[in-house]
């Protein structure tokens, strides 16, 4: 099967962010804070504001041309700040990067570079121990978070450096930040895995209308699919199995950080994906799935690398979604069912000093049966779901599998009389709606600067089921 790929234009959402430089004297710290925040803030001896206000870093979608952030070596007092420094190229095998003063773009929208010179007015010169955070750049499509271990010298108009992986606490230090940022549906690239898949999306000022005139809500991405599925052997032509439906999702990335210093693990952290979900699908016929193993048919893969602006630091989130149809049953039951489902979901991992990384998962769904009938005894279960993974700078941190489903079952008896009259079949059937949510925390969440998870941690299986309809035959 030949895959077809539809690339949607990258997103551009402007955001305002704060930065401040620090020094060893309190009076200079006050001046720097005023310059970085645009207002006078008194700073105590510990270097923290004393006005009692909330000075958490803002979390927002980064501008199309996101400035690179850099911080000096531990103990240097050079806190993270935006800079004209940029990644011109990166080799993931050798971990060598070429730095220049030409800011890279991670979006397709026009606009002038937002990076500004360092306070001295001169371009930043790389030094051993510097930590760099960059939006997607040539050779680093998922962004880069790295520490300079050696300055190799001038090359192609820039400075070549040897790097090693770094962690976010080296940049965010003792700052705090928390926010949820919607992912622009136009930012997703879509690989269609089945022929009859349609993609619709809508963002402010650019409305796209879905199939059959269905308007897609702002911020939502919709995929419609229609596919035949294997039909049970011996089933009549009228029982040919097929499924069609749609998935509509408005995902957002949830991020939080509570720092304890650039050389210490954070006191708290969170990374996850959540959003609104709407789906509707119909299944007809007698599916040939009597092996006991569910038949999963992926129909589209989606990928986006949204960039969060956390204060001066560009935090690159890697989001993947695989939408699928799944069928299981005994191959004996013939169904004609259709339902709509709507709700929300959340999956992620939260870190605390006492408990380490722990999973977070929830889903609240409601459904409306449109049509439901089951004939002959047997069971069948169909799901139209999505498997998601979310990580930072190219490392997977959380995977989640959300599977709203329909389940039908029927039981009955066949009786015959020696007096004639033929056989008589009678029985009862029921159709249920439900949702399964499962997933895993991965060890790569140590990118926050937290202790490495030595094993994958299951999110825990969440299952809810409710009765939709019933009848007799």
C-alpha positions as a LaTeX table, in Angstrom:
\begin{tabular}{lrrr}
\hline
Residue & $x$ (\AA) & $y$ (\AA) & $z$ (\AA) \\
\hline
Unk1 & 0.00 & 0.00 & 0.00 \\
Unk2 & 1.45 & 3.35 & $-0.94$ \\
Unk3 & 1.27 & 5.98 & 1.77 \\
Unk4 & 0.13 & 9.42 & 0.89 \\
Unk5 & 1.42 & 12.35 & 2.82 \\
Unk6 & $-0.31$ & 15.67 & 3.31 \\
Unk7 & 1.75 & 18.43 & 4.90 \\
Unk8 & $-0.22$ & 21.16 & 6.59 \\
Unk9 & 1.42 & 24.59 & 7.00 \\
Unk10 & 3.35 & 25.18 & 10.21 \\
Unk11 & 1.81 & 27.39 & 12.81 \\
Unk12 & 2.80 & 30.84 & 14.00 \\
Unk13 & 1.43 & 32.20 & 17.27 \\
Unk14 & 3.10 & 35.24 & 18.75 \\
Unk15 & 3.96 & 35.26 & 22.46 \\
Unk16 & 5.53 & 37.77 & 24.82 \\
Unk17 & 8.21 & 36.48 & 27.19 \\
Unk18 & 10.46 & 37.77 & 29.96 \\
Unk19 & 14.19 & 37.51 & 30.65 \\
Unk20 & 16.60 & 38.99 & 33.17 \\
Unk21 & 20.36 & 38.99 & 33.65 \\
Unk22 & 21.93 & 38.50 & 37.07 \\
Unk23 & 25.11 & 39.74 & 38.74 \\
Unk24 & 26.80 & 39.50 & 42.10 \\
Unk25 & 25.48 & 42.80 & 43.50 \\
Unk26 & 21.92 & 43.52 & 44.60 \\
Unk27 & 21.78 & 46.96 & 42.96 \\
Unk28 & 22.84 & 45.53 & 39.58 \\
Unk29 & 20.27 & 42.73 & 39.96 \\
Unk30 & 17.53 & 45.35 & 40.42 \\
Unk31 & 18.62 & 47.15 & 37.24 \\
Unk32 & 18.72 & 43.91 & 35.25 \\
Unk33 & 15.30 & 42.82 & 36.49 \\
Unk34 & 13.80 & 46.17 & 35.55 \\
Unk35 & 15.29 & 45.93 & 32.07 \\
Unk36 & 14.10 & 42.34 & 31.55 \\
Unk37 & 10.57 & 42.71 & 32.94 \\
Unk38 & 9.81 & 46.31 & 32.09 \\
Unk39 & 9.08 & 47.30 & 35.73 \\
Unk40 & 10.92 & 47.86 & 39.00 \\
Unk41 & 11.11 & 44.75 & 41.19 \\
Unk42 & 12.95 & 44.63 & 44.49 \\
Unk43 & 15.24 & 41.65 & 44.83 \\
Unk44 & 16.31 & 40.17 & 48.15 \\
Unk45 & 19.72 & 38.86 & 49.15 \\
Unk46 & 18.81 & 35.39 & 47.83 \\
Unk47 & 18.20 & 36.84 & 44.39 \\
Unk48 & 14.41 & 36.31 & 44.53 \\
Unk49 & 11.73 & 39.05 & 44.22 \\
Unk50 & 10.39 & 40.36 & 47.54 \\
Unk51 & 7.21 & 42.09 & 46.33 \\
Unk52 & 5.04 & 39.01 & 46.98 \\
Unk53 & 3.78 & 38.85 & 43.37 \\
Unk54 & 3.77 & 35.72 & 41.19 \\
Unk55 & 6.96 & 35.80 & 39.09 \\
Unk56 & 6.45 & 32.43 & 37.37 \\
Unk57 & 7.73 & 32.29 & 33.82 \\
Unk58 & 5.08 & 32.64 & 31.14 \\
Unk59 & 4.33 & 29.51 & 29.08 \\
Unk60 & 2.98 & 30.22 & 25.59 \\
Unk61 & 3.34 & 29.18 & 21.97 \\
Unk62 & 6.66 & 30.43 & 20.61 \\
Unk63 & 6.82 & 32.89 & 17.71 \\
Unk64 & 7.59 & 31.58 & 14.22 \\
Unk65 & 11.22 & 32.67 & 14.56 \\
Unk66 & 12.06 & 31.54 & 18.07 \\
Unk67 & 15.21 & 32.91 & 19.67 \\
Unk68 & 17.78 & 30.45 & 20.92 \\
Unk69 & 18.39 & 30.49 & 24.68 \\
Unk70 & 21.71 & 30.00 & 26.40 \\
Unk71 & 23.01 & 29.91 & 29.96 \\
Unk72 & 26.56 & 29.98 & 31.26 \\
Unk73 & 28.34 & 27.14 & 33.08 \\
Unk74 & 27.12 & 26.17 & 36.53 \\
Unk75 & 28.31 & 28.67 & 39.10 \\
Unk76 & 28.98 & 31.41 & 36.53 \\
Unk77 & 25.89 & 33.41 & 37.44 \\
Unk78 & 24.90 & 33.65 & 33.77 \\
Unk79 & 21.21 & 32.81 & 33.82 \\
Unk80 & 19.27 & 31.73 & 30.75 \\
Unk81 & 18.61 & 34.50 & 28.26 \\
Unk82 & 17.66 & 34.81 & 24.61 \\
Unk83 & 20.53 & 35.40 & 22.24 \\
Unk84 & 21.38 & 35.97 & 18.58 \\
Unk85 & 23.17 & 32.61 & 18.72 \\
Unk86 & 21.58 & 30.00 & 16.43 \\
Unk87 & 22.15 & 26.41 & 15.31 \\
Unk88 & 23.18 & 26.56 & 11.64 \\
Unk89 & 23.65 & 22.78 & 11.48 \\
Unk90 & 23.85 & 19.77 & 13.76 \\
Unk91 & 25.20 & 16.25 & 13.31 \\
Unk92 & 23.32 & 13.84 & 15.58 \\
Unk93 & 25.98 & 11.14 & 15.14 \\
Unk94 & 28.99 & 13.21 & 16.21 \\
Unk95 & 26.94 & 15.67 & 18.29 \\
Unk96 & 28.78 & 18.54 & 16.69 \\
Unk97 & 26.92 & 21.80 & 16.16 \\
Unk98 & 27.73 & 24.84 & 14.06 \\
Unk99 & 26.73 & 28.05 & 15.81 \\
Unk100 & 26.15 & 31.37 & 14.07 \\
Unk101 & 24.31 & 34.63 & 14.60 \\
Unk102 & 21.59 & 33.84 & 12.05 \\
Unk103 & 18.38 & 32.85 & 13.87 \\
Unk104 & 16.66 & 29.75 & 12.49 \\
Unk105 & 12.95 & 29.58 & 11.69 \\
Unk106 & 10.69 & 26.75 & 12.84 \\
Unk107 & 7.55 & 28.01 & 11.10 \\
Unk108 & 6.54 & 29.02 & 7.61 \\
Unk109 & 4.94 & 32.37 & 8.42 \\
Unk110 & 6.79 & 35.52 & 7.51 \\
Unk111 & 8.27 & 37.79 & 10.14 \\
Unk112 & 11.50 & 39.37 & 11.18 \\
Unk113 & 13.84 & 37.58 & 13.58 \\
Unk114 & 12.95 & 38.08 & 17.22 \\
Unk115 & 16.35 & 37.23 & 18.65 \\
Unk116 & 18.13 & 40.19 & 20.17 \\
Unk117 & 21.80 & 40.73 & 20.95 \\
Unk118 & 23.23 & 39.85 & 24.30 \\
Unk119 & 23.42 & 42.79 & 26.80 \\
Unk120 & 26.95 & 43.65 & 25.66 \\
Unk121 & 25.70 & 44.22 & 22.09 \\
Unk122 & 28.20 & 41.70 & 20.69 \\
Unk123 & 27.34 & 38.28 & 19.35 \\
Unk124 & 27.59 & 35.56 & 21.96 \\
Unk125 & 30.80 & 33.54 & 21.81 \\
Unk126 & 30.43 & 29.89 & 22.73 \\
Unk127 & 32.32 & 28.66 & 25.77 \\
Unk128 & 32.77 & 25.26 & 27.37 \\
Unk129 & 29.95 & 24.66 & 29.82 \\
Unk130 & 27.37 & 26.77 & 27.98 \\
Unk131 & 23.92 & 25.18 & 27.74 \\
Unk132 & 21.92 & 25.82 & 24.58 \\
Unk133 & 18.22 & 25.33 & 23.83 \\
Unk134 & 17.08 & 25.69 & 20.23 \\
Unk135 & 13.88 & 25.34 & 18.24 \\
Unk136 & 14.01 & 22.84 & 15.34 \\
Unk137 & 17.06 & 23.56 & 13.18 \\
Unk138 & 18.96 & 21.91 & 10.31 \\
Unk139 & 20.01 & 18.46 & 11.53 \\
Unk140 & 17.91 & 18.82 & 14.70 \\
Unk141 & 14.28 & 18.54 & 13.50 \\
Unk142 & 13.02 & 17.94 & 17.04 \\
Unk143 & 14.95 & 20.84 & 18.57 \\
Unk144 & 18.19 & 20.72 & 20.54 \\
Unk145 & 19.05 & 20.87 & 24.22 \\
Unk146 & 22.81 & 20.52 & 24.58 \\
Unk147 & 25.86 & 21.48 & 26.62 \\
Unk148 & 29.10 & 22.65 & 24.98 \\
Unk149 & 31.98 & 20.36 & 25.94 \\
Unk150 & 34.60 & 21.70 & 23.53 \\
Unk151 & 35.01 & 24.66 & 21.19 \\
Unk152 & 36.47 & 23.25 & 17.98 \\
Unk153 & 37.05 & 26.55 & 16.19 \\
Unk154 & 35.78 & 28.68 & 13.30 \\
Unk155 & 34.02 & 26.97 & 10.40 \\
Unk156 & 31.85 & 28.21 & 7.51 \\
Unk157 & 31.34 & 31.62 & 9.08 \\
Unk158 & 30.39 & 30.23 & 12.48 \\
Unk159 & 31.82 & 28.39 & 15.47 \\
Unk160 & 31.85 & 24.59 & 15.60 \\
Unk161 & 31.38 & 23.02 & 19.03 \\
Unk162 & 31.25 & 19.52 & 20.48 \\
Unk163 & 28.16 & 18.92 & 22.62 \\
Unk164 & 26.52 & 16.45 & 24.93 \\
Unk165 & 22.88 & 16.15 & 26.04 \\
Unk166 & 21.77 & 18.66 & 28.66 \\
Unk167 & 18.75 & 18.95 & 30.95 \\
Unk168 & 16.16 & 21.67 & 31.39 \\
Unk169 & 17.09 & 22.49 & 34.96 \\
Unk170 & 20.45 & 23.77 & 33.68 \\
Unk171 & 18.49 & 26.54 & 31.90 \\
Unk172 & 15.41 & 27.05 & 34.05 \\
Unk173 & 17.27 & 26.79 & 37.36 \\
Unk174 & 15.10 & 27.82 & 40.30 \\
Unk175 & 12.33 & 29.32 & 38.16 \\
Unk176 & 8.74 & 28.09 & 38.14 \\
Unk177 & 6.47 & 27.75 & 35.13 \\
Unk178 & 3.09 & 26.20 & 34.34 \\
Unk179 & 0.84 & 26.35 & 31.32 \\
Unk180 & $-1.25$ & 24.52 & 28.74 \\
Unk181 & $-0.68$ & 25.43 & 25.08 \\
Unk182 & $-3.05$ & 24.31 & 22.31 \\
Unk183 & $-1.38$ & 22.69 & 19.31 \\
Unk184 & $-2.29$ & 24.46 & 16.08 \\
Unk185 & $-3.95$ & 21.80 & 13.87 \\
Unk186 & $-2.19$ & 23.32 & 10.87 \\
Unk187 & 1.15 & 22.32 & 12.42 \\
Unk188 & 0.53 & 18.59 & 11.94 \\
Unk189 & 1.96 & 16.60 & 9.09 \\
Unk190 & $-0.37$ & 13.74 & 8.15 \\
Unk191 & 0.53 & 10.37 & 6.64 \\
Unk192 & $-2.58$ & 8.71 & 5.21 \\
Unk193 & $-2.30$ & 4.95 & 5.62 \\
Unk194 & $-5.57$ & 4.04 & 3.88 \\
Unk195 & $-6.86$ & 5.36 & 0.55 \\
Unk196 & $-10.13$ & 6.86 & 1.77 \\
Unk197 & $-8.94$ & 9.23 & 4.50 \\
Unk198 & $-9.93$ & 12.90 & 4.47 \\
Unk199 & $-8.26$ & 15.60 & 6.61 \\
Unk200 & $-10.01$ & 18.77 & 7.77 \\
Unk201 & $-8.87$ & 21.42 & 10.23 \\
Unk202 & $-9.63$ & 24.93 & 11.36 \\
Unk203 & $-7.70$ & 27.75 & 13.00 \\
Unk204 & $-8.54$ & 31.39 & 13.61 \\
Unk205 & $-9.01$ & 33.21 & 10.32 \\
Unk206 & $-8.66$ & 30.04 & 8.21 \\
Unk207 & $-11.75$ & 27.86 & 8.48 \\
Unk208 & $-11.81$ & 24.52 & 6.69 \\
Unk209 & $-15.09$ & 22.67 & 6.35 \\
Unk210 & $-15.23$ & 18.92 & 6.88 \\
Unk211 & $-16.96$ & 16.29 & 4.73 \\
Unk212 & $-20.70$ & 16.65 & 4.09 \\
Unk213 & $-20.59$ & 20.27 & 5.24 \\
Unk214 & $-19.59$ & 19.45 & 8.83 \\
Unk215 & $-17.92$ & 22.56 & 10.23 \\
Unk216 & $-14.75$ & 21.82 & 12.16 \\
Unk217 & $-14.48$ & 23.84 & 15.41 \\
Unk218 & $-11.57$ & 26.25 & 15.73 \\
Unk219 & $-8.41$ & 24.53 & 16.96 \\
Unk220 & $-9.62$ & 21.08 & 15.95 \\
Unk221 & $-8.25$ & 18.51 & 13.54 \\
Unk222 & $-10.65$ & 16.03 & 11.95 \\
Unk223 & $-9.97$ & 12.81 & 10.07 \\
Unk224 & $-12.71$ & 10.91 & 8.23 \\
Unk225 & $-12.17$ & 7.30 & 7.22 \\
Unk226 & $-14.08$ & 4.62 & 5.35 \\
Unk227 & $-12.72$ & 1.10 & 4.99 \\
Unk228 & $-13.74$ & $-2.44$ & 4.35 \\
Unk229 & $-12.69$ & $-5.05$ & 6.92 \\
Unk230 & $-12.29$ & $-8.82$ & 6.55 \\
Unk231 & $-15.69$ & $-10.50$ & 6.40 \\
Unk232 & $-16.33$ & $-13.82$ & 8.17 \\
Unk233 & $-16.07$ & $-16.90$ & 5.96 \\
Unk234 & $-19.46$ & $-18.11$ & 4.82 \\
Unk235 & $-21.21$ & $-14.84$ & 5.59 \\
Unk236 & $-23.84$ & $-13.83$ & 3.03 \\
Unk237 & $-23.19$ & $-10.92$ & 0.69 \\
Unk238 & $-25.54$ & $-8.80$ & 2.76 \\
Unk239 & $-23.19$ & $-9.23$ & 5.75 \\
Unk240 & $-20.07$ & $-7.74$ & 4.10 \\
Unk241 & $-18.15$ & $-5.98$ & 6.88 \\
Unk242 & $-17.26$ & $-2.27$ & 6.69 \\
Unk243 & $-16.56$ & 0.63 & 9.01 \\
Unk244 & $-16.70$ & 4.37 & 8.48 \\
Unk245 & $-16.45$ & 7.30 & 10.82 \\
Unk246 & $-14.43$ & 10.28 & 11.99 \\
Unk247 & $-12.12$ & 11.42 & 14.76 \\
Unk248 & $-11.99$ & 15.07 & 15.76 \\
Unk249 & $-9.43$ & 16.18 & 18.34 \\
Unk250 & $-8.19$ & 19.49 & 19.74 \\
Unk251 & $-4.93$ & 18.55 & 21.51 \\
Unk252 & $-2.93$ & 20.69 & 23.89 \\
Unk253 & 0.42 & 20.22 & 25.63 \\
Unk254 & 0.53 & 20.58 & 29.42 \\
Unk255 & 3.87 & 21.68 & 30.92 \\
Unk256 & 4.97 & 22.55 & 34.43 \\
Unk257 & 8.33 & 23.06 & 36.16 \\
Unk258 & 9.23 & 23.98 & 39.73 \\
Unk259 & 12.96 & 24.51 & 40.01 \\
Unk260 & 15.43 & 24.09 & 42.85 \\
Unk261 & 18.55 & 25.36 & 41.05 \\
Unk262 & 20.55 & 24.60 & 37.93 \\
Unk263 & 22.57 & 21.84 & 39.62 \\
Unk264 & 19.68 & 20.19 & 41.50 \\
Unk265 & 16.67 & 18.17 & 40.36 \\
Unk266 & 13.48 & 20.23 & 40.20 \\
Unk267 & 11.05 & 20.05 & 43.07 \\
Unk268 & 8.21 & 19.35 & 40.67 \\
Unk269 & 7.56 & 18.79 & 36.97 \\
Unk270 & 4.74 & 17.74 & 34.65 \\
Unk271 & 4.45 & 16.80 & 30.99 \\
Unk272 & 1.33 & 15.53 & 29.29 \\
Unk273 & $-1.20$ & 15.82 & 26.51 \\
Unk274 & $-4.90$ & 16.57 & 26.89 \\
Unk275 & $-7.76$ & 17.92 & 24.85 \\
Unk276 & $-11.31$ & 17.62 & 23.57 \\
Unk277 & $-12.38$ & 14.53 & 21.64 \\
Unk278 & $-15.33$ & 13.92 & 19.33 \\
Unk279 & $-15.86$ & 10.81 & 17.22 \\
Unk280 & $-18.57$ & 9.00 & 15.39 \\
Unk281 & $-18.50$ & 5.70 & 13.57 \\
Unk282 & $-20.66$ & 2.97 & 12.13 \\
Unk283 & $-19.93$ & $-0.74$ & 11.77 \\
Unk284 & $-21.97$ & $-3.04$ & 9.58 \\
Unk285 & $-21.70$ & $-6.71$ & 8.67 \\
Unk286 & $-19.98$ & $-9.77$ & 10.13 \\
Unk287 & $-16.28$ & $-9.21$ & 10.77 \\
Unk288 & $-13.86$ & $-12.17$ & 10.49 \\
Unk289 & $-12.04$ & $-11.75$ & 13.79 \\
Unk290 & $-12.47$ & $-15.03$ & 15.63 \\
Unk291 & $-8.81$ & $-15.62$ & 16.57 \\
Unk292 & $-9.11$ & $-13.87$ & 19.91 \\
Unk293 & $-6.55$ & $-11.22$ & 18.90 \\
Unk294 & $-8.05$ & $-7.80$ & 18.08 \\
Unk295 & $-7.51$ & $-6.64$ & 14.51 \\
Unk296 & $-6.00$ & $-3.11$ & 14.58 \\
Unk297 & $-6.00$ & $-1.10$ & 11.33 \\
Unk298 & $-4.06$ & 2.21 & 11.53 \\
Unk299 & $-5.43$ & 4.73 & 9.05 \\
Unk300 & $-3.38$ & 7.90 & 9.70 \\
Unk301 & $-0.18$ & 9.02 & 11.44 \\
Unk302 & 0.24 & 12.62 & 12.56 \\
Unk303 & 3.31 & 14.47 & 13.83 \\
Unk304 & 3.97 & 17.97 & 15.15 \\
Unk305 & 6.85 & 19.70 & 16.96 \\
Unk306 & 5.19 & 22.64 & 18.72 \\
Unk307 & 7.61 & 25.00 & 20.47 \\
Unk308 & 6.66 & 26.35 & 23.90 \\
Unk309 & 8.20 & 29.62 & 25.04 \\
Unk310 & 8.97 & 29.12 & 28.72 \\
Unk311 & 10.34 & 32.51 & 29.70 \\
Unk312 & 13.38 & 32.95 & 27.43 \\
Unk313 & 13.73 & 29.20 & 26.76 \\
Unk314 & 12.27 & 27.47 & 23.67 \\
Unk315 & 11.01 & 24.07 & 24.84 \\
Unk316 & 10.37 & 21.77 & 21.88 \\
Unk317 & 7.57 & 19.25 & 22.35 \\
Unk318 & 7.32 & 16.23 & 20.03 \\
Unk319 & 3.76 & 15.00 & 19.55 \\
Unk320 & 2.75 & 11.92 & 17.56 \\
Unk321 & $-0.74$ & 10.52 & 17.00 \\
Unk322 & $-1.69$ & 7.27 & 15.27 \\
Unk323 & $-5.40$ & 6.94 & 14.55 \\
Unk324 & $-6.75$ & 3.42 & 14.13 \\
Unk325 & $-9.76$ & 1.14 & 13.80 \\
Unk326 & $-9.81$ & $-1.97$ & 15.98 \\
Unk327 & $-12.17$ & $-4.96$ & 15.68 \\
Unk328 & $-12.51$ & $-8.02$ & 17.88 \\
Unk329 & $-15.17$ & $-10.70$ & 18.18 \\
Unk330 & $-16.04$ & $-14.31$ & 17.48 \\
Unk331 & $-16.90$ & $-13.93$ & 13.79 \\
Unk332 & $-20.49$ & $-15.10$ & 14.31 \\
Unk333 & $-22.42$ & $-11.93$ & 15.07 \\
Unk334 & $-23.78$ & $-9.56$ & 12.40 \\
Unk335 & $-24.12$ & $-5.95$ & 13.52 \\
Unk336 & $-25.47$ & $-2.65$ & 12.29 \\
Unk337 & $-24.42$ & $-0.10$ & 14.89 \\
Unk338 & $-23.58$ & 3.59 & 14.89 \\
Unk339 & $-22.77$ & 6.02 & 17.69 \\
Unk340 & $-21.35$ & 9.46 & 18.42 \\
Unk341 & $-18.99$ & 10.07 & 21.33 \\
Unk342 & $-17.77$ & 13.31 & 22.88 \\
Unk343 & $-15.61$ & 14.23 & 25.86 \\
Unk344 & $-12.08$ & 15.00 & 26.97 \\
Unk345 & $-8.93$ & 13.19 & 28.01 \\
Unk346 & $-5.66$ & 13.74 & 29.85 \\
Unk347 & $-2.52$ & 11.61 & 30.03 \\
Unk348 & 0.90 & 12.49 & 31.40 \\
Unk349 & 3.45 & 12.17 & 34.13 \\
Unk350 & 3.99 & 14.29 & 37.23 \\
Unk351 & 7.17 & 14.49 & 39.32 \\
Unk352 & 7.53 & 15.20 & 43.02 \\
Unk353 & 10.52 & 14.83 & 45.31 \\
Unk354 & 8.72 & 12.38 & 47.61 \\
Unk355 & 7.18 & 10.03 & 45.02 \\
Unk356 & 9.30 & 10.61 & 41.92 \\
Unk357 & 7.46 & 10.20 & 38.62 \\
Unk358 & 3.84 & 9.06 & 38.85 \\
Unk359 & 1.27 & 8.66 & 36.06 \\
Unk360 & $-1.77$ & 10.85 & 35.42 \\
Unk361 & $-4.67$ & 9.64 & 33.26 \\
Unk362 & $-8.34$ & 10.54 & 33.00 \\
Unk363 & $-11.12$ & 10.56 & 30.44 \\
Unk364 & $-14.73$ & 11.73 & 30.61 \\
Unk365 & $-16.81$ & 10.57 & 27.62 \\
Unk366 & $-20.50$ & 10.52 & 26.84 \\
Unk367 & $-22.11$ & 8.80 & 23.86 \\
Unk368 & $-25.33$ & 8.87 & 21.90 \\
Unk369 & $-26.56$ & 5.76 & 20.04 \\
Unk370 & $-27.75$ & 6.60 & 16.54 \\
Unk371 & $-28.59$ & 3.10 & 15.41 \\
Unk372 & $-28.03$ & $-0.30$ & 17.00 \\
Unk373 & $-29.05$ & $-3.84$ & 16.08 \\
Unk374 & $-27.43$ & $-7.26$ & 16.49 \\
Unk375 & $-28.56$ & $-10.48$ & 14.84 \\
Unk376 & $-27.50$ & $-14.02$ & 15.71 \\
Unk377 & $-25.65$ & $-15.02$ & 18.85 \\
Unk378 & $-22.08$ & $-13.83$ & 19.34 \\
Unk379 & $-19.92$ & $-10.89$ & 20.36 \\
Unk380 & $-18.16$ & $-8.01$ & 18.60 \\
Unk381 & $-16.20$ & $-4.97$ & 19.78 \\
Unk382 & $-15.11$ & $-2.06$ & 17.61 \\
Unk383 & $-12.96$ & 0.95 & 18.55 \\
Unk384 & $-11.99$ & 4.12 & 16.74 \\
Unk385 & $-9.02$ & 5.36 & 18.76 \\
Unk386 & $-5.68$ & 7.13 & 18.82 \\
Unk387 & $-2.28$ & 6.25 & 20.24 \\
Unk388 & $-0.34$ & 9.35 & 21.30 \\
Unk389 & 3.22 & 9.97 & 22.40 \\
Unk390 & 4.63 & 13.21 & 23.78 \\
Unk391 & 8.24 & 14.03 & 24.57 \\
Unk392 & 10.82 & 16.81 & 24.61 \\
Unk393 & 13.68 & 17.47 & 22.18 \\
Unk394 & 13.29 & 14.13 & 20.42 \\
Unk395 & 12.94 & 11.89 & 23.47 \\
Unk396 & 9.65 & 10.07 & 24.19 \\
Unk397 & 8.33 & 10.74 & 27.67 \\
Unk398 & 4.69 & 9.61 & 27.75 \\
Unk399 & 2.66 & 7.28 & 25.54 \\
Unk400 & $-1.12$ & 6.98 & 25.81 \\
Unk401 & $-3.76$ & 4.93 & 23.99 \\
Unk402 & $-7.30$ & 6.34 & 23.97 \\
Unk403 & $-9.88$ & 3.93 & 22.55 \\
Unk404 & $-13.58$ & 4.81 & 22.67 \\
Unk405 & $-15.46$ & 1.67 & 21.63 \\
Unk406 & $-18.73$ & $-0.05$ & 20.83 \\
Unk407 & $-19.41$ & $-3.56$ & 22.10 \\
Unk408 & $-22.29$ & $-5.76$ & 21.02 \\
Unk409 & $-23.35$ & $-9.15$ & 22.28 \\
Unk410 & $-26.24$ & $-11.48$ & 21.62 \\
Unk411 & $-27.41$ & $-14.80$ & 22.98 \\
Unk412 & $-30.27$ & $-16.98$ & 21.93 \\
Unk413 & $-31.69$ & $-20.44$ & 21.38 \\
Unk414 & $-33.07$ & $-22.36$ & 18.44 \\
Unk415 & $-35.99$ & $-24.73$ & 19.09 \\
Unk416 & $-37.67$ & $-27.18$ & 16.74 \\
Unk417 & $-40.86$ & $-29.20$ & 17.14 \\
Unk418 & $-41.42$ & $-32.74$ & 15.86 \\
Unk419 & $-44.97$ & $-31.68$ & 15.12 \\
Unk420 & $-43.68$ & $-29.50$ & 12.32 \\
Unk421 & $-43.68$ & $-25.77$ & 11.90 \\
Unk422 & $-39.91$ & $-25.47$ & 11.42 \\
Unk423 & $-37.26$ & $-24.15$ & 13.75 \\
Unk424 & $-37.75$ & $-21.03$ & 15.84 \\
Unk425 & $-34.92$ & $-18.75$ & 16.98 \\
Unk426 & $-35.25$ & $-16.30$ & 19.80 \\
Unk427 & $-32.82$ & $-14.35$ & 21.94 \\
Unk428 & $-31.70$ & $-10.98$ & 23.29 \\
Unk429 & $-28.99$ & $-8.53$ & 22.32 \\
Unk430 & $-27.30$ & $-5.53$ & 23.95 \\
Unk431 & $-24.97$ & $-2.80$ & 22.74 \\
Unk432 & $-22.57$ & $-0.95$ & 25.05 \\
Unk433 & $-20.39$ & 2.13 & 24.69 \\
Unk434 & $-17.13$ & 2.56 & 26.55 \\
Unk435 & $-13.64$ & 3.97 & 26.64 \\
Unk436 & $-10.25$ & 2.42 & 27.36 \\
Unk437 & $-7.26$ & 4.60 & 28.31 \\
Unk438 & $-3.80$ & 3.16 & 28.93 \\
Unk439 & $-0.19$ & 4.23 & 28.52 \\
Unk440 & 3.37 & 4.33 & 29.82 \\
Unk441 & 5.88 & 6.74 & 31.35 \\
Unk442 & 9.32 & 6.43 & 29.76 \\
Unk443 & 12.76 & 6.94 & 31.30 \\
Unk444 & 13.52 & 9.84 & 28.91 \\
Unk445 & 11.54 & 12.20 & 31.16 \\
Unk446 & 14.92 & 12.69 & 32.89 \\
Unk447 & 15.36 & 15.55 & 30.36 \\
Unk448 & 13.81 & 17.71 & 33.11 \\
Unk449 & 16.88 & 17.02 & 35.25 \\
Unk450 & 15.04 & 14.51 & 37.43 \\
Unk451 & 16.53 & 11.14 & 38.43 \\
Unk452 & 16.43 & 8.63 & 35.57 \\
Unk453 & 13.48 & 6.23 & 35.63 \\
Unk454 & 14.98 & 2.75 & 35.66 \\
Unk455 & 11.91 & 1.16 & 34.10 \\
Unk456 & 8.79 & 2.11 & 32.20 \\
Unk457 & 5.84 & 2.92 & 34.48 \\
Unk458 & 2.33 & 1.97 & 33.25 \\
Unk459 & $-0.22$ & 4.76 & 33.39 \\
Unk460 & $-2.74$ & 2.23 & 34.65 \\
Unk461 & $-5.71$ & 0.95 & 32.67 \\
Unk462 & $-8.82$ & 3.12 & 32.81 \\
Unk463 & $-12.08$ & 1.57 & 31.59 \\
Unk464 & $-15.63$ & 2.91 & 31.62 \\
Unk465 & $-18.60$ & 1.22 & 29.97 \\
Unk466 & $-22.29$ & 2.01 & 29.72 \\
Unk467 & $-25.35$ & 0.41 & 28.07 \\
Unk468 & $-26.60$ & 2.06 & 24.88 \\
Unk469 & $-29.43$ & $-0.13$ & 23.64 \\
Unk470 & $-30.94$ & $-3.62$ & 23.81 \\
Unk471 & $-33.58$ & $-5.69$ & 22.08 \\
Unk472 & $-34.75$ & $-9.13$ & 21.08 \\
Unk473 & $-34.79$ & $-11.24$ & 17.93 \\
\hline
\end{tabular}
